[in-house]
């Protein structure tokens, strides 16, 4: 299994500012995924990040709002830009398992925008 | 396109009673199916997965699920609930190429003494 560390674990931010969330994995992985979990709701995939290529965004999510970096096979960042209260959510990083049949998740970043 | 439907946003059981959490899926290709559990203020932990091998899948903490293609279902069961089972449970589906997971809306399991 993969061990995933996310930073920060939580933050309270002012509207209009940006927050960058870091995701560090203890092994090299091809694909990393970023999910959003809005209060009381399920997880929604924001984008898939492969090392060395542009992230692939799901419908309803755009690069200007959620820029992603993937500089190497163990690290990725997600930035939530120009935040509004509607961005208050838990953001989770996820990676594929070794045999490509499961996903492992970080503890998540609980973001509150005021 | 793939989707998952979880019936019941909340399920309440007594300690020692049977746990049954329902999940139905829709997929145009043979699916991989998963159950994850989320404890308060924590990330998701994989309970079990179906990846086209045995249709009855056993997971951690005494949970199991049965893949029924004819019913497009993957319900999660546990014979006897413990207080520590109280959490949010998510069913998810992916394709064998595993490009991404599509999650259900989740079921909160409440266990009373």
PDB file of C-alpha atoms in Angstrom:
ATOM      1  CA  UNK A   1       0.000   0.000   0.000  1.00  0.00           C
ATOM      2  CA  UNK A   2       1.034   3.600  -0.495  1.00  0.00           C
ATOM      3  CA  UNK A   3       1.402   6.124   2.293  1.00  0.00           C
ATOM      4  CA  UNK A   4       0.183   9.564   1.323  1.00  0.00           C
ATOM      5  CA  UNK A   5       0.895  12.760   3.239  1.00  0.00           C
ATOM      6  CA  UNK A   6      -1.121  15.871   2.604  1.00  0.00           C
ATOM      7  CA  UNK A   7      -0.343  19.369   3.806  1.00  0.00           C
ATOM      8  CA  UNK A   8      -1.927  21.341   5.278  1.00  0.00           C
ATOM      9  CA  UNK A   9      -4.436  19.138   7.077  1.00  0.00           C
ATOM     10  CA  UNK A  10      -6.756  22.099   7.489  1.00  0.00           C
ATOM     11  CA  UNK A  11      -6.812  25.806   6.850  1.00  0.00           C
ATOM     12  CA  UNK A  12      -9.084  28.804   7.142  1.00  0.00           C
ATOM     13  CA  UNK A  13      -8.598  31.276   4.310  1.00  0.00           C
ATOM     14  CA  UNK A  14      -9.919  34.657   3.309  1.00  0.00           C
ATOM     15  CA  UNK A  15     -12.009  34.923   0.171  1.00  0.00           C
ATOM     16  CA  UNK A  16     -10.075  36.032  -2.855  1.00  0.00           C
ATOM     17  CA  UNK A  17      -6.851  34.367  -1.761  1.00  0.00           C
ATOM     18  CA  UNK A  18      -5.278  31.108  -2.990  1.00  0.00           C
ATOM     19  CA  UNK A  19      -4.180  27.983  -1.174  1.00  0.00           C
ATOM     20  CA  UNK A  20      -1.747  25.341  -2.397  1.00  0.00           C
ATOM     21  CA  UNK A  21      -2.189  21.807  -1.108  1.00  0.00           C
ATOM     22  CA  UNK A  22       0.727  19.413  -1.225  1.00  0.00           C
ATOM     23  CA  UNK A  23       0.567  15.652  -1.691  1.00  0.00           C
ATOM     24  CA  UNK A  24       3.622  13.468  -1.049  1.00  0.00           C
ATOM     25  CA  UNK A  25       3.675   9.716  -1.712  1.00  0.00           C
ATOM     26  CA  UNK A  26       6.195   7.263  -0.277  1.00  0.00           C
ATOM     27  CA  UNK A  27       6.641   5.473  -3.607  1.00  0.00           C
ATOM     28  CA  UNK A  28       6.701   6.357  -7.281  1.00  0.00           C
ATOM     29  CA  UNK A  29       3.272   6.342  -8.904  1.00  0.00           C
ATOM     30  CA  UNK A  30       2.179   7.046 -12.434  1.00  0.00           C
ATOM     31  CA  UNK A  31      -1.182   8.620 -11.784  1.00  0.00           C
ATOM     32  CA  UNK A  32      -2.300  10.927  -9.011  1.00  0.00           C
ATOM     33  CA  UNK A  33      -5.853  12.103  -8.546  1.00  0.00           C
ATOM     34  CA  UNK A  34      -7.382  15.097  -6.795  1.00  0.00           C
ATOM     35  CA  UNK A  35     -10.899  14.857  -5.361  1.00  0.00           C
ATOM     36  CA  UNK A  36     -13.216  17.341  -3.702  1.00  0.00           C
ATOM     37  CA  UNK A  37     -15.696  16.410  -0.998  1.00  0.00           C
ATOM     38  CA  UNK A  38     -18.143  19.205  -0.322  1.00  0.00           C
ATOM     39  CA  UNK A  39     -19.863  19.274   3.073  1.00  0.00           C
ATOM     40  CA  UNK A  40     -22.181  16.302   3.477  1.00  0.00           C
ATOM     41  CA  UNK A  41     -21.550  15.079  -0.056  1.00  0.00           C
ATOM     42  CA  UNK A  42     -19.613  12.421  -1.885  1.00  0.00           C
ATOM     43  CA  UNK A  43     -16.259  12.685  -3.587  1.00  0.00           C
ATOM     44  CA  UNK A  44     -15.969  14.286  -6.994  1.00  0.00           C
ATOM     45  CA  UNK A  45     -12.884  13.928  -9.148  1.00  0.00           C
ATOM     46  CA  UNK A  46     -11.296  17.264  -9.984  1.00  0.00           C
ATOM     47  CA  UNK A  47      -8.434  16.112 -12.184  1.00  0.00           C
ATOM     48  CA  UNK A  48      -5.915  13.406 -12.951  1.00  0.00           C
ATOM     49  CA  UNK A  49      -2.238  14.328 -12.839  1.00  0.00           C
ATOM     50  CA  UNK A  50       0.404  12.366 -14.725  1.00  0.00           C
ATOM     51  CA  UNK A  51       4.057  13.243 -14.380  1.00  0.00           C
ATOM     52  CA  UNK A  52       5.382  15.134 -17.357  1.00  0.00           C
ATOM     53  CA  UNK A  53       2.056  16.095 -18.879  1.00  0.00           C
ATOM     54  CA  UNK A  54      -0.769  18.513 -18.324  1.00  0.00           C
ATOM     55  CA  UNK A  55      -3.418  17.476 -15.836  1.00  0.00           C
ATOM     56  CA  UNK A  56      -6.715  16.225 -17.212  1.00  0.00           C
ATOM     57  CA  UNK A  57      -9.695  18.038 -15.713  1.00  0.00           C
ATOM     58  CA  UNK A  58     -13.189  16.687 -15.235  1.00  0.00           C
ATOM     59  CA  UNK A  59     -16.263  18.503 -16.429  1.00  0.00           C
ATOM     60  CA  UNK A  60     -16.962  21.520 -14.274  1.00  0.00           C
ATOM     61  CA  UNK A  61     -13.342  22.048 -13.203  1.00  0.00           C
ATOM     62  CA  UNK A  62     -10.875  24.325 -14.975  1.00  0.00           C
ATOM     63  CA  UNK A  63      -7.147  24.845 -14.794  1.00  0.00           C
ATOM     64  CA  UNK A  64      -7.399  28.545 -13.963  1.00  0.00           C
ATOM     65  CA  UNK A  65      -9.334  27.741 -10.802  1.00  0.00           C
ATOM     66  CA  UNK A  66      -7.500  24.536  -9.826  1.00  0.00           C
ATOM     67  CA  UNK A  67      -3.968  24.585 -11.254  1.00  0.00           C
ATOM     68  CA  UNK A  68      -2.068  21.368 -10.620  1.00  0.00           C
ATOM     69  CA  UNK A  69       1.626  20.614 -10.675  1.00  0.00           C
ATOM     70  CA  UNK A  70       3.241  17.185 -10.965  1.00  0.00           C
ATOM     71  CA  UNK A  71       6.998  17.732 -10.962  1.00  0.00           C
ATOM     72  CA  UNK A  72       7.964  14.114 -10.236  1.00  0.00           C
ATOM     73  CA  UNK A  73       6.564  10.653  -9.563  1.00  0.00           C
ATOM     74  CA  UNK A  74       6.074  11.153  -5.808  1.00  0.00           C
ATOM     75  CA  UNK A  75       4.680  14.680  -5.495  1.00  0.00           C
ATOM     76  CA  UNK A  76       1.827  16.870  -6.664  1.00  0.00           C
ATOM     77  CA  UNK A  77       0.197  20.132  -5.686  1.00  0.00           C
ATOM     78  CA  UNK A  78      -3.321  21.444  -6.141  1.00  0.00           C
ATOM     79  CA  UNK A  79      -3.980  25.170  -5.873  1.00  0.00           C
ATOM     80  CA  UNK A  80      -7.430  26.514  -5.130  1.00  0.00           C
ATOM     81  CA  UNK A  81      -7.382  29.989  -6.645  1.00  0.00           C
ATOM     82  CA  UNK A  82      -9.391  33.120  -5.901  1.00  0.00           C
ATOM     83  CA  UNK A  83     -11.328  31.304  -3.227  1.00  0.00           C
ATOM     84  CA  UNK A  84     -14.946  31.864  -2.317  1.00  0.00           C
ATOM     85  CA  UNK A  85     -17.000  30.283   0.494  1.00  0.00           C
ATOM     86  CA  UNK A  86     -18.307  27.764  -2.043  1.00  0.00           C
ATOM     87  CA  UNK A  87     -14.798  26.297  -2.194  1.00  0.00           C
ATOM     88  CA  UNK A  88     -15.057  25.198   1.426  1.00  0.00           C
ATOM     89  CA  UNK A  89     -14.548  21.445   1.141  1.00  0.00           C
ATOM     90  CA  UNK A  90     -12.245  18.590   1.913  1.00  0.00           C
ATOM     91  CA  UNK A  91      -9.673  18.104  -0.822  1.00  0.00           C
ATOM     92  CA  UNK A  92      -8.175  14.633  -1.114  1.00  0.00           C
ATOM     93  CA  UNK A  93      -5.184  13.324  -2.973  1.00  0.00           C
ATOM     94  CA  UNK A  94      -5.282   9.760  -4.256  1.00  0.00           C
ATOM     95  CA  UNK A  95      -2.920   7.381  -6.022  1.00  0.00           C
ATOM     96  CA  UNK A  96      -3.242   4.035  -7.758  1.00  0.00           C
ATOM     97  CA  UNK A  97      -2.066   0.896  -6.010  1.00  0.00           C
ATOM     98  CA  UNK A  98       0.699  -1.295  -7.356  1.00  0.00           C
ATOM     99  CA  UNK A  99      -1.589  -3.580  -9.289  1.00  0.00           C
ATOM    100  CA  UNK A 100      -3.757  -0.786 -10.678  1.00  0.00           C
ATOM    101  CA  UNK A 101      -6.855  -2.180  -9.028  1.00  0.00           C
ATOM    102  CA  UNK A 102      -7.352   0.161  -6.124  1.00  0.00           C
ATOM    103  CA  UNK A 103      -6.754   3.673  -4.948  1.00  0.00           C
ATOM    104  CA  UNK A 104      -5.188   4.969  -1.763  1.00  0.00           C
ATOM    105  CA  UNK A 105      -6.166   8.273  -0.222  1.00  0.00           C
ATOM    106  CA  UNK A 106      -4.479  10.889   1.860  1.00  0.00           C
ATOM    107  CA  UNK A 107      -6.074  12.235   5.029  1.00  0.00           C
ATOM    108  CA  UNK A 108      -7.422  15.207   3.166  1.00  0.00           C
ATOM    109  CA  UNK A 109      -7.193  18.963   3.560  1.00  0.00           C
ATOM    110  CA  UNK A 110     -10.186  20.568   5.221  1.00  0.00           C
ATOM    111  CA  UNK A 111     -10.538  24.049   3.738  1.00  0.00           C
ATOM    112  CA  UNK A 112     -12.828  26.731   5.112  1.00  0.00           C
ATOM    113  CA  UNK A 113     -13.167  29.988   3.204  1.00  0.00           C
ATOM    114  CA  UNK A 114     -14.499  32.972   5.125  1.00  0.00           C
TER     115      UNK A 114
ATOM    116  CA  UNK B   1     -20.367   6.264 -18.451  1.00  0.00           C
ATOM    117  CA  UNK B   2     -20.342   4.746 -15.005  1.00  0.00           C
ATOM    118  CA  UNK B   3     -22.429   5.571 -11.972  1.00  0.00           C
ATOM    119  CA  UNK B   4     -23.209   4.288  -8.505  1.00  0.00           C
ATOM    120  CA  UNK B   5     -26.390   4.557  -6.468  1.00  0.00           C
ATOM    121  CA  UNK B   6     -26.361   4.038  -2.734  1.00  0.00           C
ATOM    122  CA  UNK B   7     -29.812   3.566  -1.257  1.00  0.00           C
ATOM    123  CA  UNK B   8     -30.238   5.245   2.087  1.00  0.00           C
ATOM    124  CA  UNK B   9     -28.143   8.180   3.205  1.00  0.00           C
ATOM    125  CA  UNK B  10     -28.399   6.899   6.786  1.00  0.00           C
ATOM    126  CA  UNK B  11     -28.682   3.369   8.147  1.00  0.00           C
ATOM    127  CA  UNK B  12     -29.209   2.706  11.852  1.00  0.00           C
ATOM    128  CA  UNK B  13     -28.571  -0.648  13.497  1.00  0.00           C
ATOM    129  CA  UNK B  14     -28.156  -1.949  17.002  1.00  0.00           C
ATOM    130  CA  UNK B  15     -24.861  -3.355  18.159  1.00  0.00           C
ATOM    131  CA  UNK B  16     -24.763  -7.039  17.214  1.00  0.00           C
ATOM    132  CA  UNK B  17     -27.304  -6.688  14.414  1.00  0.00           C
ATOM    133  CA  UNK B  18     -26.750  -7.382  10.741  1.00  0.00           C
ATOM    134  CA  UNK B  19     -25.345  -4.527   8.675  1.00  0.00           C
ATOM    135  CA  UNK B  20     -26.579  -4.183   5.081  1.00  0.00           C
ATOM    136  CA  UNK B  21     -25.525  -1.214   2.965  1.00  0.00           C
ATOM    137  CA  UNK B  22     -26.874  -1.172  -0.567  1.00  0.00           C
ATOM    138  CA  UNK B  23     -25.027  -0.271  -3.745  1.00  0.00           C
ATOM    139  CA  UNK B  24     -26.173  -0.532  -7.342  1.00  0.00           C
ATOM    140  CA  UNK B  25     -23.959   0.349 -10.251  1.00  0.00           C
ATOM    141  CA  UNK B  26     -24.226   1.194 -13.909  1.00  0.00           C
ATOM    142  CA  UNK B  27     -21.359   0.489 -16.257  1.00  0.00           C
ATOM    143  CA  UNK B  28     -21.001  -0.077 -19.988  1.00  0.00           C
ATOM    144  CA  UNK B  29     -17.916  -2.217 -19.414  1.00  0.00           C
ATOM    145  CA  UNK B  30     -17.163  -4.928 -16.842  1.00  0.00           C
ATOM    146  CA  UNK B  31     -16.727  -2.947 -13.666  1.00  0.00           C
ATOM    147  CA  UNK B  32     -14.325  -2.923 -10.804  1.00  0.00           C
ATOM    148  CA  UNK B  33     -16.229  -2.187  -7.591  1.00  0.00           C
ATOM    149  CA  UNK B  34     -15.050  -0.902  -4.246  1.00  0.00           C
ATOM    150  CA  UNK B  35     -16.253  -0.104  -0.778  1.00  0.00           C
ATOM    151  CA  UNK B  36     -14.437   2.573   1.194  1.00  0.00           C
ATOM    152  CA  UNK B  37     -14.991   3.694   4.775  1.00  0.00           C
ATOM    153  CA  UNK B  38     -14.406   7.203   6.107  1.00  0.00           C
ATOM    154  CA  UNK B  39     -14.141   7.801   9.814  1.00  0.00           C
ATOM    155  CA  UNK B  40     -14.682  11.340  11.112  1.00  0.00           C
ATOM    156  CA  UNK B  41     -11.938  13.762  10.101  1.00  0.00           C
ATOM    157  CA  UNK B  42     -10.019  11.070   8.254  1.00  0.00           C
ATOM    158  CA  UNK B  43      -9.358  10.047   4.685  1.00  0.00           C
ATOM    159  CA  UNK B  44     -10.810   7.018   2.940  1.00  0.00           C
ATOM    160  CA  UNK B  45      -9.799   3.470   3.752  1.00  0.00           C
ATOM    161  CA  UNK B  46     -10.395   0.587   1.363  1.00  0.00           C
ATOM    162  CA  UNK B  47     -12.675  -2.076   2.860  1.00  0.00           C
ATOM    163  CA  UNK B  48     -12.804  -4.449  -0.089  1.00  0.00           C
ATOM    164  CA  UNK B  49     -12.768  -4.630  -3.855  1.00  0.00           C
ATOM    165  CA  UNK B  50     -14.186  -6.718  -6.679  1.00  0.00           C
ATOM    166  CA  UNK B  51     -11.979  -7.051  -9.747  1.00  0.00           C
ATOM    167  CA  UNK B  52     -13.653  -9.851 -11.748  1.00  0.00           C
ATOM    168  CA  UNK B  53     -12.415 -12.787  -9.661  1.00  0.00           C
ATOM    169  CA  UNK B  54     -14.618 -14.352  -6.959  1.00  0.00           C
ATOM    170  CA  UNK B  55     -18.029 -12.743  -6.745  1.00  0.00           C
ATOM    171  CA  UNK B  56     -18.091 -12.932  -2.947  1.00  0.00           C
ATOM    172  CA  UNK B  57     -15.414 -10.633  -1.641  1.00  0.00           C
ATOM    173  CA  UNK B  58     -14.202 -10.537   1.919  1.00  0.00           C
ATOM    174  CA  UNK B  59     -12.680  -7.399   3.315  1.00  0.00           C
ATOM    175  CA  UNK B  60     -11.302  -6.001   6.501  1.00  0.00           C
ATOM    176  CA  UNK B  61     -13.117  -5.710   9.828  1.00  0.00           C
ATOM    177  CA  UNK B  62     -15.481  -8.598   9.025  1.00  0.00           C
ATOM    178  CA  UNK B  63     -17.168  -6.939   6.050  1.00  0.00           C
ATOM    179  CA  UNK B  64     -17.985  -8.707   2.817  1.00  0.00           C
ATOM    180  CA  UNK B  65     -19.795  -7.902  -0.408  1.00  0.00           C
ATOM    181  CA  UNK B  66     -21.270  -9.945  -3.220  1.00  0.00           C
ATOM    182  CA  UNK B  67     -21.123  -8.939  -6.859  1.00  0.00           C
ATOM    183  CA  UNK B  68     -24.399  -9.786  -8.602  1.00  0.00           C
ATOM    184  CA  UNK B  69     -24.230  -8.982 -12.271  1.00  0.00           C
ATOM    185  CA  UNK B  70     -27.897  -9.817 -12.911  1.00  0.00           C
ATOM    186  CA  UNK B  71     -28.948  -7.290 -10.286  1.00  0.00           C
ATOM    187  CA  UNK B  72     -26.084  -4.824 -10.956  1.00  0.00           C
ATOM    188  CA  UNK B  73     -25.536  -4.779  -7.226  1.00  0.00           C
ATOM    189  CA  UNK B  74     -22.610  -4.869  -4.823  1.00  0.00           C
ATOM    190  CA  UNK B  75     -24.156  -4.696  -1.363  1.00  0.00           C
ATOM    191  CA  UNK B  76     -21.960  -4.563   1.735  1.00  0.00           C
ATOM    192  CA  UNK B  77     -22.754  -6.762   4.732  1.00  0.00           C
ATOM    193  CA  UNK B  78     -21.439  -7.580   8.166  1.00  0.00           C
ATOM    194  CA  UNK B  79     -23.084 -10.217  10.372  1.00  0.00           C
ATOM    195  CA  UNK B  80     -22.717  -8.338  13.646  1.00  0.00           C
ATOM    196  CA  UNK B  81     -22.265  -4.593  13.998  1.00  0.00           C
ATOM    197  CA  UNK B  82     -19.792  -3.070  16.424  1.00  0.00           C
ATOM    198  CA  UNK B  83     -19.872   0.447  17.788  1.00  0.00           C
ATOM    199  CA  UNK B  84     -16.575   1.063  16.008  1.00  0.00           C
ATOM    200  CA  UNK B  85     -18.266   0.466  12.645  1.00  0.00           C
ATOM    201  CA  UNK B  86     -20.047   3.825  12.874  1.00  0.00           C
ATOM    202  CA  UNK B  87     -18.716   5.788   9.906  1.00  0.00           C
ATOM    203  CA  UNK B  88     -19.486   6.923   6.364  1.00  0.00           C
ATOM    204  CA  UNK B  89     -19.354   4.208   3.715  1.00  0.00           C
ATOM    205  CA  UNK B  90     -18.823   4.878   0.028  1.00  0.00           C
ATOM    206  CA  UNK B  91     -19.352   2.529  -2.876  1.00  0.00           C
ATOM    207  CA  UNK B  92     -17.315   3.268  -5.999  1.00  0.00           C
ATOM    208  CA  UNK B  93     -16.907   1.938  -9.517  1.00  0.00           C
ATOM    209  CA  UNK B  94     -14.128   2.085 -12.063  1.00  0.00           C
ATOM    210  CA  UNK B  95     -13.329   0.445 -15.337  1.00  0.00           C
ATOM    211  CA  UNK B  96     -10.614  -2.241 -15.567  1.00  0.00           C
ATOM    212  CA  UNK B  97      -8.300   0.348 -17.070  1.00  0.00           C
ATOM    213  CA  UNK B  98      -8.773   2.205 -13.790  1.00  0.00           C
ATOM    214  CA  UNK B  99      -8.701   5.703 -15.068  1.00  0.00           C
ATOM    215  CA  UNK B 100     -10.728   7.044 -12.163  1.00  0.00           C
ATOM    216  CA  UNK B 101     -13.223   6.191  -9.435  1.00  0.00           C
ATOM    217  CA  UNK B 102     -16.851   7.258  -9.511  1.00  0.00           C
ATOM    218  CA  UNK B 103     -18.320   7.401  -6.022  1.00  0.00           C
ATOM    219  CA  UNK B 104     -21.816   7.007  -4.683  1.00  0.00           C
ATOM    220  CA  UNK B 105     -23.287   9.602  -2.372  1.00  0.00           C
ATOM    221  CA  UNK B 106     -22.344   7.645   0.723  1.00  0.00           C
ATOM    222  CA  UNK B 107     -24.245   5.990   3.567  1.00  0.00           C
ATOM    223  CA  UNK B 108     -23.734   6.978   7.160  1.00  0.00           C
ATOM    224  CA  UNK B 109     -23.907   3.954   9.440  1.00  0.00           C
ATOM    225  CA  UNK B 110     -25.124   4.632  12.961  1.00  0.00           C
ATOM    226  CA  UNK B 111     -24.677   1.922  15.602  1.00  0.00           C
ATOM    227  CA  UNK B 112     -26.592   2.126  18.858  1.00  0.00           C
ATOM    228  CA  UNK B 113     -25.815   0.185  22.047  1.00  0.00           C
TER     229      UNK B 113
END
